[in-house]
XYZ file of C-alpha atoms in Angstrom:
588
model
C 1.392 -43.564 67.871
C -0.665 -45.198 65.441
C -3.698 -43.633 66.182
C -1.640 -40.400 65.831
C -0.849 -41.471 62.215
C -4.678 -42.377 61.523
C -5.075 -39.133 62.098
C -2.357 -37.291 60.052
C -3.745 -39.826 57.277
C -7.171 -39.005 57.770
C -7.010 -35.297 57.640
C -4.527 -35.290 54.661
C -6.678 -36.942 53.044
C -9.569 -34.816 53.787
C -7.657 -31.703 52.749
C -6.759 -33.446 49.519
C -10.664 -34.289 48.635
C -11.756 -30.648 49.749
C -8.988 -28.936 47.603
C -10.565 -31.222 44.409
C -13.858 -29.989 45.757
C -13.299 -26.291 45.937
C -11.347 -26.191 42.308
C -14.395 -27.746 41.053
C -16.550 -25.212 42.284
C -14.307 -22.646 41.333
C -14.152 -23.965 38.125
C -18.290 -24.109 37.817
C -18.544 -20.535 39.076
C -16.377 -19.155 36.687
C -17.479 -20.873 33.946
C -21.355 -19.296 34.921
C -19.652 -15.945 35.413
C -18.143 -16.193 31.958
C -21.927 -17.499 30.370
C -23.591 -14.305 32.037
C -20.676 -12.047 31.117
C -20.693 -13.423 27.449
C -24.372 -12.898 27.107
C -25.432 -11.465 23.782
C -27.305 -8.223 26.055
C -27.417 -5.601 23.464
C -26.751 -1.917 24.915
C -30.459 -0.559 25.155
C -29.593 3.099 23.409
C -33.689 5.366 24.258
C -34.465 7.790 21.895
C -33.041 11.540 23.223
C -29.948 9.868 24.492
C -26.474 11.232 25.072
C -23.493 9.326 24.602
C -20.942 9.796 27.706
C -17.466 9.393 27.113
C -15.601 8.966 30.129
C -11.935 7.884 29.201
C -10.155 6.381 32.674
C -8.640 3.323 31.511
C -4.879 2.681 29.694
C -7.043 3.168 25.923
C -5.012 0.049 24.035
C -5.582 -0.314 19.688
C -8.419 -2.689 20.411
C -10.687 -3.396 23.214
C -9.143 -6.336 24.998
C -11.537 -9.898 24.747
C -13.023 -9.916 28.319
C -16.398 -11.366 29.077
C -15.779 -11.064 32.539
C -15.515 -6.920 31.779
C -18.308 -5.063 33.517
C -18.791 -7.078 36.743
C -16.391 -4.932 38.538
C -13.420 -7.645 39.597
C -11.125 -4.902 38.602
C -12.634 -1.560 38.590
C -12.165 0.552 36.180
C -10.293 -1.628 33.880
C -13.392 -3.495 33.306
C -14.414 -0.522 31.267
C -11.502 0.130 29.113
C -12.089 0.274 25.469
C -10.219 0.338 22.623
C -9.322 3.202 20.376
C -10.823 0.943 17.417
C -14.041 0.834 19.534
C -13.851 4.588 20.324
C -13.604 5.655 16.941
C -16.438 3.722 15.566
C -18.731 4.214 18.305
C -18.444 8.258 17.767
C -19.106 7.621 14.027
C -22.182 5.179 14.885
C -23.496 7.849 16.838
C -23.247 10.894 14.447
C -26.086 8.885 12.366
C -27.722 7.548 14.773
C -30.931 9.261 15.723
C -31.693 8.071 19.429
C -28.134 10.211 20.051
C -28.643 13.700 20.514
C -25.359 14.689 21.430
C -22.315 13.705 23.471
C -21.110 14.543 27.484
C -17.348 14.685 27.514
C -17.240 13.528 31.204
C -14.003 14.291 33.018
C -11.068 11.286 31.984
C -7.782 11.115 32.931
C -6.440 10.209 29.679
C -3.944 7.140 29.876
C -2.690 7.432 26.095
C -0.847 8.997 23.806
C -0.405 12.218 21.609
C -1.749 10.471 18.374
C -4.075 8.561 20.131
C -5.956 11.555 21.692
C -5.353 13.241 17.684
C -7.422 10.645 16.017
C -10.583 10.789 18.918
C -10.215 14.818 18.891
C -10.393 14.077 15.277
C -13.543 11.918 15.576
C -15.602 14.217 17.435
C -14.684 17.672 15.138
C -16.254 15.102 12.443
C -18.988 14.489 14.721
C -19.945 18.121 15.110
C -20.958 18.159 11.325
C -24.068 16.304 12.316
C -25.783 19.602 14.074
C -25.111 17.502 17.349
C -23.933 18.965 20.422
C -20.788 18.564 22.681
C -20.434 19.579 26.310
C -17.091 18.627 28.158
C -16.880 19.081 32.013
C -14.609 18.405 34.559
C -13.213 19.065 37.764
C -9.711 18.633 36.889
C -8.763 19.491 33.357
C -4.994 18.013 32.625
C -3.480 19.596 28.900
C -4.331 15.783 27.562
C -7.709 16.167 28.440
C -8.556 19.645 27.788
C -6.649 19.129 24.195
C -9.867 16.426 23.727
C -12.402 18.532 25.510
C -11.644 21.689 23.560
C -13.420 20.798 20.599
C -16.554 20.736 22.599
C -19.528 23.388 21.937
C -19.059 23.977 25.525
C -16.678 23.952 28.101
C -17.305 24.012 31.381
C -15.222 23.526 34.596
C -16.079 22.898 38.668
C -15.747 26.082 40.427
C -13.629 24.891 42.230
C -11.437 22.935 40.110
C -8.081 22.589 38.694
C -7.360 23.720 35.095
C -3.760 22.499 33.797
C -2.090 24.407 30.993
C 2.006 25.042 31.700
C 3.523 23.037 28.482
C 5.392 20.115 27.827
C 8.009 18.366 29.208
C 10.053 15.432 29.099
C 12.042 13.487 31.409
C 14.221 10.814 31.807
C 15.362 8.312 34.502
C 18.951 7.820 34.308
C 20.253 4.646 36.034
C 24.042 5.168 36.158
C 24.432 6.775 39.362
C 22.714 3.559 41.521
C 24.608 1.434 38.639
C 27.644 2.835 40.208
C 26.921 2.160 43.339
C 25.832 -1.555 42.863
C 29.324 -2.283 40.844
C 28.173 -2.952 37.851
C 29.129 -1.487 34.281
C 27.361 -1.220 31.568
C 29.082 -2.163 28.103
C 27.368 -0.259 25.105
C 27.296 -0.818 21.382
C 25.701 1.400 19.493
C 25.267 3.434 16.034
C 23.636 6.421 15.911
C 24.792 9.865 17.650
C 21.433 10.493 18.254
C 20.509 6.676 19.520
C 19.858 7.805 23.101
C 17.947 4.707 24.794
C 21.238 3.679 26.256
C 22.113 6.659 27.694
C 20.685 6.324 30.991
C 23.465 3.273 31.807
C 26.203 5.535 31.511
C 24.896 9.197 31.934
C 23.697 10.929 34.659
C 21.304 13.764 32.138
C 21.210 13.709 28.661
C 23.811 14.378 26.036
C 23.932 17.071 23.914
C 22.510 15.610 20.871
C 20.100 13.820 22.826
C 18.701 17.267 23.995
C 18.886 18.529 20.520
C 16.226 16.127 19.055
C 14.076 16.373 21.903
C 13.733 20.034 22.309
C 12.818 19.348 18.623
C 10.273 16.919 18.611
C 9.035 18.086 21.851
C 8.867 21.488 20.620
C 6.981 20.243 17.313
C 4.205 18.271 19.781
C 3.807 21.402 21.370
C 3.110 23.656 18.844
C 0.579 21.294 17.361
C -1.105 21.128 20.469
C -1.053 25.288 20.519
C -2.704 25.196 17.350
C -5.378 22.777 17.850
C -7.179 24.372 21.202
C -6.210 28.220 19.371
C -8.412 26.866 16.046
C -11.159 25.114 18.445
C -11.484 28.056 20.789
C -10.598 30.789 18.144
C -7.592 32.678 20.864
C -4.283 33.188 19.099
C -1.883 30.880 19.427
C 0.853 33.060 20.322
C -1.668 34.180 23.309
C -2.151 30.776 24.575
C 1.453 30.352 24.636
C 1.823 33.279 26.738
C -0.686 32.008 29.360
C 0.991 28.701 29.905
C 4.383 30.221 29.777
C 3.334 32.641 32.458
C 0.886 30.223 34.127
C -1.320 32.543 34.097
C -4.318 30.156 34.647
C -4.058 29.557 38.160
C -7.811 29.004 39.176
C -11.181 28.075 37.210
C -12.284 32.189 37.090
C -8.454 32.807 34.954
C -9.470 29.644 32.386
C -13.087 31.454 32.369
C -11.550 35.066 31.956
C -9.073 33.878 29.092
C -11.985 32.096 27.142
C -10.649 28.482 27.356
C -13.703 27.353 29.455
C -17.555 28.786 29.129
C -18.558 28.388 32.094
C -18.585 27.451 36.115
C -20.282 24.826 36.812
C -21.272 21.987 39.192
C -22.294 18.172 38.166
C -26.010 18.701 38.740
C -26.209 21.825 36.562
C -24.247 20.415 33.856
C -27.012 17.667 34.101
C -29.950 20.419 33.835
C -28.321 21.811 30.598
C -28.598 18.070 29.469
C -32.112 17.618 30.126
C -32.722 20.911 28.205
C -30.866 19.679 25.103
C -32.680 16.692 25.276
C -36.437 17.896 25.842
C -36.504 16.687 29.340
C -37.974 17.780 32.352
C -36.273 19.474 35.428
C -36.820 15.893 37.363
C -36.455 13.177 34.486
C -33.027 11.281 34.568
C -30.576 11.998 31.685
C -30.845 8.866 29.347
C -27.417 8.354 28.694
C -25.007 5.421 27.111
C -21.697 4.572 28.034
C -19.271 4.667 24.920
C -17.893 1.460 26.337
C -21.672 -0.294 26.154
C -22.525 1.414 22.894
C -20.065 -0.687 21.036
C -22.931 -3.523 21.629
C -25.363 -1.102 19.922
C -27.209 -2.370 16.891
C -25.097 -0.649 13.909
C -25.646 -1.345 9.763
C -23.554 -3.748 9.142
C -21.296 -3.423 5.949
C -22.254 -6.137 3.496
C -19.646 -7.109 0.498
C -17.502 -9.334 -1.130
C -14.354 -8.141 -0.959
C -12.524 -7.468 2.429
C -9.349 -5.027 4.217
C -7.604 -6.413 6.428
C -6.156 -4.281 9.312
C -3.662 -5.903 11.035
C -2.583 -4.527 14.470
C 0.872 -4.774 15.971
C 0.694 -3.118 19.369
C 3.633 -3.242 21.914
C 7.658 -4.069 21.745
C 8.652 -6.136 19.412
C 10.252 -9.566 20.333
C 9.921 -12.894 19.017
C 7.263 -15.417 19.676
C 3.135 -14.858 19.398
C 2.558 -11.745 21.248
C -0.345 -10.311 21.933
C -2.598 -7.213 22.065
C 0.001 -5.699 24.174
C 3.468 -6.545 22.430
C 4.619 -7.849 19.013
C 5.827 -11.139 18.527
C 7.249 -11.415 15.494
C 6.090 -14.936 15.007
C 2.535 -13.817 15.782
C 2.463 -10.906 13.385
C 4.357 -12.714 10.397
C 1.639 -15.866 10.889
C -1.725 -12.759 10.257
C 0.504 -11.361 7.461
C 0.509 -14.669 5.637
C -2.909 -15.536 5.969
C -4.062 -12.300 4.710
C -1.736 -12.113 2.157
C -3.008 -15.719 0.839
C -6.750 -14.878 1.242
C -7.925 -13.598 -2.079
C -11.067 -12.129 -0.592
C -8.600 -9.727 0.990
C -7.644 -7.133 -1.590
C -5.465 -4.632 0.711
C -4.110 -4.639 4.017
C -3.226 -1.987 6.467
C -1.087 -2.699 9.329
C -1.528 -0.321 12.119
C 2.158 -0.011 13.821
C 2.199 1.685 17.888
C 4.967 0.516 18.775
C 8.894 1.773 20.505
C 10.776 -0.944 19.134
C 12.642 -4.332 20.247
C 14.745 -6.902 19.126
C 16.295 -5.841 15.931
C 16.135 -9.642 14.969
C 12.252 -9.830 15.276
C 11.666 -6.507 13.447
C 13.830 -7.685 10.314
C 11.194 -11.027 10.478
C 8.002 -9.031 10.134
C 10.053 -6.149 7.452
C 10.357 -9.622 5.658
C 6.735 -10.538 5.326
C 5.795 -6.458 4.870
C 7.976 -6.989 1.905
C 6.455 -9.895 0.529
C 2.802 -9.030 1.400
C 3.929 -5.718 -0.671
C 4.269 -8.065 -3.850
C 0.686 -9.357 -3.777
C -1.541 -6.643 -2.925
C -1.033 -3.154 -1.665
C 0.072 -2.608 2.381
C -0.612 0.555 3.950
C 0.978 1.990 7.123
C -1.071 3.808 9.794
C 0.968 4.755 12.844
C -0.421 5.248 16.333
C 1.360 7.208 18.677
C 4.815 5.913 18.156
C 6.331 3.960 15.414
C 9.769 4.251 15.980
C 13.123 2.211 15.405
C 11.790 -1.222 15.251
C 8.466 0.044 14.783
C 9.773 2.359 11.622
C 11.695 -0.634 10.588
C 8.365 -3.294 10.497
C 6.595 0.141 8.560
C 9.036 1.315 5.833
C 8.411 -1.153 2.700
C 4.855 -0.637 3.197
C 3.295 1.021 -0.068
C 2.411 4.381 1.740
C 3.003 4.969 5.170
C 0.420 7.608 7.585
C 1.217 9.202 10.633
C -0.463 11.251 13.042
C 1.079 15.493 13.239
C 2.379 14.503 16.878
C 3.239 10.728 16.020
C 6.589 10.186 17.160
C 8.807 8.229 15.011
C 12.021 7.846 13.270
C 14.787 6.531 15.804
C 16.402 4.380 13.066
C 19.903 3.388 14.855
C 21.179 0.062 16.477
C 22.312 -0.587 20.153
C 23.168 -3.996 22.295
C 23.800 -3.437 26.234
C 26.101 -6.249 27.916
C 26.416 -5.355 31.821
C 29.855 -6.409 33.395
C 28.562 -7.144 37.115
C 31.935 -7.628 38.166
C 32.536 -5.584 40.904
C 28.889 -6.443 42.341
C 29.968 -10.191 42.253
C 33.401 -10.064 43.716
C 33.529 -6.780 45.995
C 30.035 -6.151 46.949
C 28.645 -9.562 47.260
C 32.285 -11.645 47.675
C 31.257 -14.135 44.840
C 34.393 -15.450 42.326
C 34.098 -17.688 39.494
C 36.354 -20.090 38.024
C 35.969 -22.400 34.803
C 37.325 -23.721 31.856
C 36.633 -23.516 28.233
C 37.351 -24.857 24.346
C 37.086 -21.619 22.546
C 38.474 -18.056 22.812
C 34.895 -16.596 22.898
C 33.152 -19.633 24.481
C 32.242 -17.600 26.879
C 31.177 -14.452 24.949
C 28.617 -12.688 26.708
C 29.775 -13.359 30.847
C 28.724 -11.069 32.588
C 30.996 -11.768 35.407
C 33.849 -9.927 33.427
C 34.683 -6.874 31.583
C 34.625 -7.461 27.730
C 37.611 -7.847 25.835
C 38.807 -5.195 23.074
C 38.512 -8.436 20.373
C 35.090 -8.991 21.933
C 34.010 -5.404 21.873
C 34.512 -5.615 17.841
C 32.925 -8.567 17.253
C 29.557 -6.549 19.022
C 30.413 -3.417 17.509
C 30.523 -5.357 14.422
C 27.531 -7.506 14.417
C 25.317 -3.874 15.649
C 26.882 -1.641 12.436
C 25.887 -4.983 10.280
C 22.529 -4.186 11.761
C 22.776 -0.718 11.324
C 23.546 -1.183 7.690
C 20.711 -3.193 6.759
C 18.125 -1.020 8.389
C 19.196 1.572 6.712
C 19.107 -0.202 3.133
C 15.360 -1.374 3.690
C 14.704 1.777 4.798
C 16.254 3.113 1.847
C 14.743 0.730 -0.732
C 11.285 1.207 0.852
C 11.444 4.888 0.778
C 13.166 5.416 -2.517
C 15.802 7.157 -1.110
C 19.242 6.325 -1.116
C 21.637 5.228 2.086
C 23.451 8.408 2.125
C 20.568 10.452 2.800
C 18.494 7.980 5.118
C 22.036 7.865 7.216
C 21.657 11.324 7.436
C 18.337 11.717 8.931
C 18.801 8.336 10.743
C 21.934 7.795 13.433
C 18.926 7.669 15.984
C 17.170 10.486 15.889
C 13.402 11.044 16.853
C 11.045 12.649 14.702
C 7.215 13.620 15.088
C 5.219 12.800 11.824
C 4.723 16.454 11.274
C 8.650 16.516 10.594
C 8.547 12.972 9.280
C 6.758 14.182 6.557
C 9.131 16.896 5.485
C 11.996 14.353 5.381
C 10.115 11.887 3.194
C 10.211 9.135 6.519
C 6.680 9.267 6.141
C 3.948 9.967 3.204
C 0.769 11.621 4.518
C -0.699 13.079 7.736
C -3.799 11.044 8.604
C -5.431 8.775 10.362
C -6.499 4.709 10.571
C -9.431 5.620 8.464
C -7.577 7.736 6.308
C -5.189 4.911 5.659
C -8.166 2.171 4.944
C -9.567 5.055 2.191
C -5.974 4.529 0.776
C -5.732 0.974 0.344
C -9.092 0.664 -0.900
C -8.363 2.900 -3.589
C -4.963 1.687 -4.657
C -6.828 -1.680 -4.577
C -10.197 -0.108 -6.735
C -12.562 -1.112 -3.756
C -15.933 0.613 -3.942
C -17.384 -1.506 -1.226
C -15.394 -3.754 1.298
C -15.798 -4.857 4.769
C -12.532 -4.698 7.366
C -11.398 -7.544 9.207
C -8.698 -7.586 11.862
C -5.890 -9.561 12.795
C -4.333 -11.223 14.476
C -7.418 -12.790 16.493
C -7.391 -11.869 19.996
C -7.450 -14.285 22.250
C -9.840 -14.303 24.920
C -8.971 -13.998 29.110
C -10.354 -17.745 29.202
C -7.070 -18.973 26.468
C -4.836 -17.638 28.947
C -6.127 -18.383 32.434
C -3.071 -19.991 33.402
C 0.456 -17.778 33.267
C -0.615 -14.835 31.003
C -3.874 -14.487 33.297
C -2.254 -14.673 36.615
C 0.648 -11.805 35.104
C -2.465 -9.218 33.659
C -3.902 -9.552 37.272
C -0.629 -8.883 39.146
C -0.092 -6.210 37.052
C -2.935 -4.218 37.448
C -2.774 -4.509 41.221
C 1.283 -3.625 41.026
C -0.166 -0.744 39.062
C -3.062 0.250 41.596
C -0.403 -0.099 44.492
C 2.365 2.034 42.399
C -0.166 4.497 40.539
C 1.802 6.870 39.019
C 5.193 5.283 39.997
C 4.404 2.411 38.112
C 6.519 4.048 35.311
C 9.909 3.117 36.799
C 9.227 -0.168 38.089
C 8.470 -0.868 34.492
C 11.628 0.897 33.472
C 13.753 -1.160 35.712
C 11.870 -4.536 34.896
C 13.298 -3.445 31.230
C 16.321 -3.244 31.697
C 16.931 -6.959 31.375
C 15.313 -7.448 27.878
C 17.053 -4.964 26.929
C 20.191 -7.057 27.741
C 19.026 -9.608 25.626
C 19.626 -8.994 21.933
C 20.533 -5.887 20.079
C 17.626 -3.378 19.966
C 16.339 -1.598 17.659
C 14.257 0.648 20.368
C 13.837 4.707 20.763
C 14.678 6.344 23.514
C 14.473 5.074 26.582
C 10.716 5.162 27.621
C 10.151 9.117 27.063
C 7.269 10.634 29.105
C 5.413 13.628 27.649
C 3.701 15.586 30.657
């Protein structure tokens, strides 16, 4: 027996030693993968170069702070760059002379309406250089052909798929497994159009819910119409007639009706590349990726005086946040230090965001409003800026919004399940207890509410209500009435945002910048963002470890990853009232 326990003892302590071992080599080899990976190797850009934009990765504000991106650990998403990055890397290369042109290489476009508006944008500037653009792909989805439209030429795999059918939008509604589980769902809400909650206790959508989105959906659509009729000169009534009749079926239909130039394979697209740029039949394309040509020696802009542009990405809750969500606390800390730097004359804060906690939203409006006092605060929204996201936006001096931005949504809601039935019928769980107070225990969701409970909610959301509306009104000049009027929830795009005053002008991020530099009298300035992002290595412990199991949840789930996110949402949205649109909309 002893010698059995020398043994145990022995070989638990050997394990113990060779775990310390092997997390100190771990530790050493990532710390040399991180030195290689954050290497200052410039992207080597030859003279007669094309610039290849290949867009396959979830395209976030700003490129997220990896040095361990590009050594393939996770695929594709090594390569994802930011729409900041995007932008500036299409107007680097309209100057610079080792690009010739750019290849529009077949994406599958992980973004949004605006965000796709401000790179189609990008590249119609581009084409004032003399430059050329060639798209090709062998499966064209309406995102991508919206972006590859603007090219000088179109082409399309002979044997491809060409997508263009219109828009539509659906929703998950929850109630009917709800149901079956036992538990209710207790809303409080104001706002007839305030439709987030309506998947808890409706099986489709309600009237008014219906209403605002064959609006906004229709708006969206019709801007989409008329950017691919102006880009490939067919009418746009035509062009609805061919989706509406899917009458593109196969690549020779996209050929016959003009929205592609050509059939073509990969290697022939590559000998029309070597043409354009002087090569020979058997010379390799020299070609940069627009995710390496952000490394790219570019002038740098030299002054004195700075703008800040201050992102706020994501739902909005409280704490720091990230490049992915607001925190409230995160956002408010940037808009103090740039509104107590005096080398920063102007700020713009660049809002993409659905919502969140009504709380955290009335915490940045605060410093919005206070920042507004010292020097000017422009708006530029992304591809949504709605409820919480309009709320953080409205006090800004001017406020800029993409044609198919989708905003508004100004209405309040809380959610309060009563899992009841699940606990005591389905599951055979009671509870007993005592308490001090009528409403100690406020918020059980082991009962129904009470009506005197119901009020006190119903209460506490029109309070909310009521002040969103007044900052909404004091920030846009308008009175309560009105802002009621166009409010109680409903959705807008910024095309009709701008007819209802919600929103100023139509433009972009660098429209927005042009904006606050002149309401601040900037001839030259420099831009400097915020908040700093933090780098993979500040959060290799729990934020690490939840970015890695979500990206292999999402390469398990692919496109189903949608309503596992949907149904890990439900229980923040449980947690405070919300000031959040519609319940996770998707535009296909």
């Amino acid at each position: 027996m002893k010698e059995f326990f020398k043994i145990v003892f022995a070989s638990m302590v050997g394990v113990f030693f060779a775990a310390i071992i092997m997390t100190l080599i771990g530790f050493v080899l990532i710390i040399g993968i991180v030195a290689v990976a954050g290497s200052d190797k410039k992207a080597d850009v030859e003279p007669n170069s094309v610039l290849r934009i290949a867009l396959n990765s979830p395209i976030g504000e700003r490129t997220p702070n990896n040095p361990l991106a590009g050594l393939g650990i996770f695929g594709d998403a090594d390569k994802s760059i930011g729409l900041k990055d995007i932008l500036a890397n299409i107007k680097k290369a309209k100057t610079d002379s080792n690009i010739k042109g750019i290849f529009i290489d077949e994406s599958s476009i992980e973004t949004g309406q605006a965000t796709i508006e401000e790179i189609r944008n990008a590249l119609i500037d581009f084409k004032k250089s003399g430059k050329f653009i060639i798209a090709y792909s062998e499966v064209y989805s309406q995102a991508f052909y919206y972006l590859a439209s603007v090219a000088d030429k179109v082409y399309i795999n002979p044997k491809g798929i060409f997508e263009l059918k219109g828009f539509s939008s659906q929703i998950t509604f929850l109630k009917g497994a709800l149901d079956k589980l036992g538990v209710e769902v207790q809303i409080i809400k104001v706002g007839t159009y305030k439709s987030a909650v309506e998947p808890f206790f409706l099986t489709k959508m309600s009237d008014a819910n219906r209403l605002q989105v064959t609006s906004y959906l229709g708006s969206m659509y019709d801007h989409f119409l008329t950017g691919i009729s102006n880009s490939r000169h067919i009418n746009k009534d035509t062009l609805f007639n061919y989706a509406n009749n899917m009458r593109i079926r196969e690549p020779e239909d996209a050929l016959k009706y003009k929205l592609v130039d050509g059939l073509k394979y990969k290697d022939e697209i590559l000998d029309e590349l070597r043409q354009r740029t002087g090569l020979s039949s058997k010379a390799d394309v020299k070609g940069v990726e627009i995710s390496e040509y952000t490394d790219a020696k570019a002038d740098v802009e030299v002054a004195k005086n700075e703008i800040a542009v201050v992102y706020a990405s994501g739902e909005i809750s409280g704490g720091d946040g990230d490049d992915n969500s607001i925190g409230s606390e995160g956002i408010s800390k940037a808009l103090r230090k740039v509104r107590m730097d005096n080398k920063i004359k102007a700020v713009v804060l660049r809002v993409n965001s659905p919502g969140g906690s009504s709380l955290a939203s009335d915490v940045i409006w605060r410093e919005v409003m206070l920042t507004k006092k010292v020097k000017p605060i422009i708006v530029s929204m992304g591809d949504v800026a709605a409820s919480g996201g309009y709320y953080i936006s409205c006090a800004a001096d001017s406020i800029f919004a993409e044609p198919n931005t989708i905003t508004g949504s100004i209405g309040i809601f809380a959610i309060l399940p009563n899992m009841q039935k699940l606990f005591n019928d389905k599951l055979g769980i009671t509870f007993d207890g005592v308490k001090t107070g009528k409403y100690a225990d406020l918020g059980d969701v082991s009962r129904p509410l009470s009506p005197d409970e119901r009020l006190i909610l119903q209460n506490q959301v029109n309070r909310g209500y009521d002040e969103f509306t007044k900052a909404v009104a004091k920030g846009r000049n308008k009175t309560q009435e009105y802002i009621n009027s166009i409010g109680q929830g409903r959705v807008w795009t910024g095309e009709q945002a701008l007819k209802i005053g919600l929103v100023d002008r139509l433009g972009n991020i660098d429209d927005a910048i042009k904006c606050a530099a002149k309401k601040a009298n900037l001839k030259g300035y420099k831009l400097e963002t915020y908040p700093e992002q933090k780098s993979i290595l500040s959060k290799f412990g729990l934020g690490t470890s939840a970015a890695i199991k979500a990206h292999f949840v999402k390469s398990e789930l692919g496109e189903n990853y949608k309503y596992y996110e949907q149904i890990k949402g439900v229980t923040q949205l449980m947690r405070t009232p919300q000031a959040r649109m519609p319940y996770d909309v998707v535009i296909r």
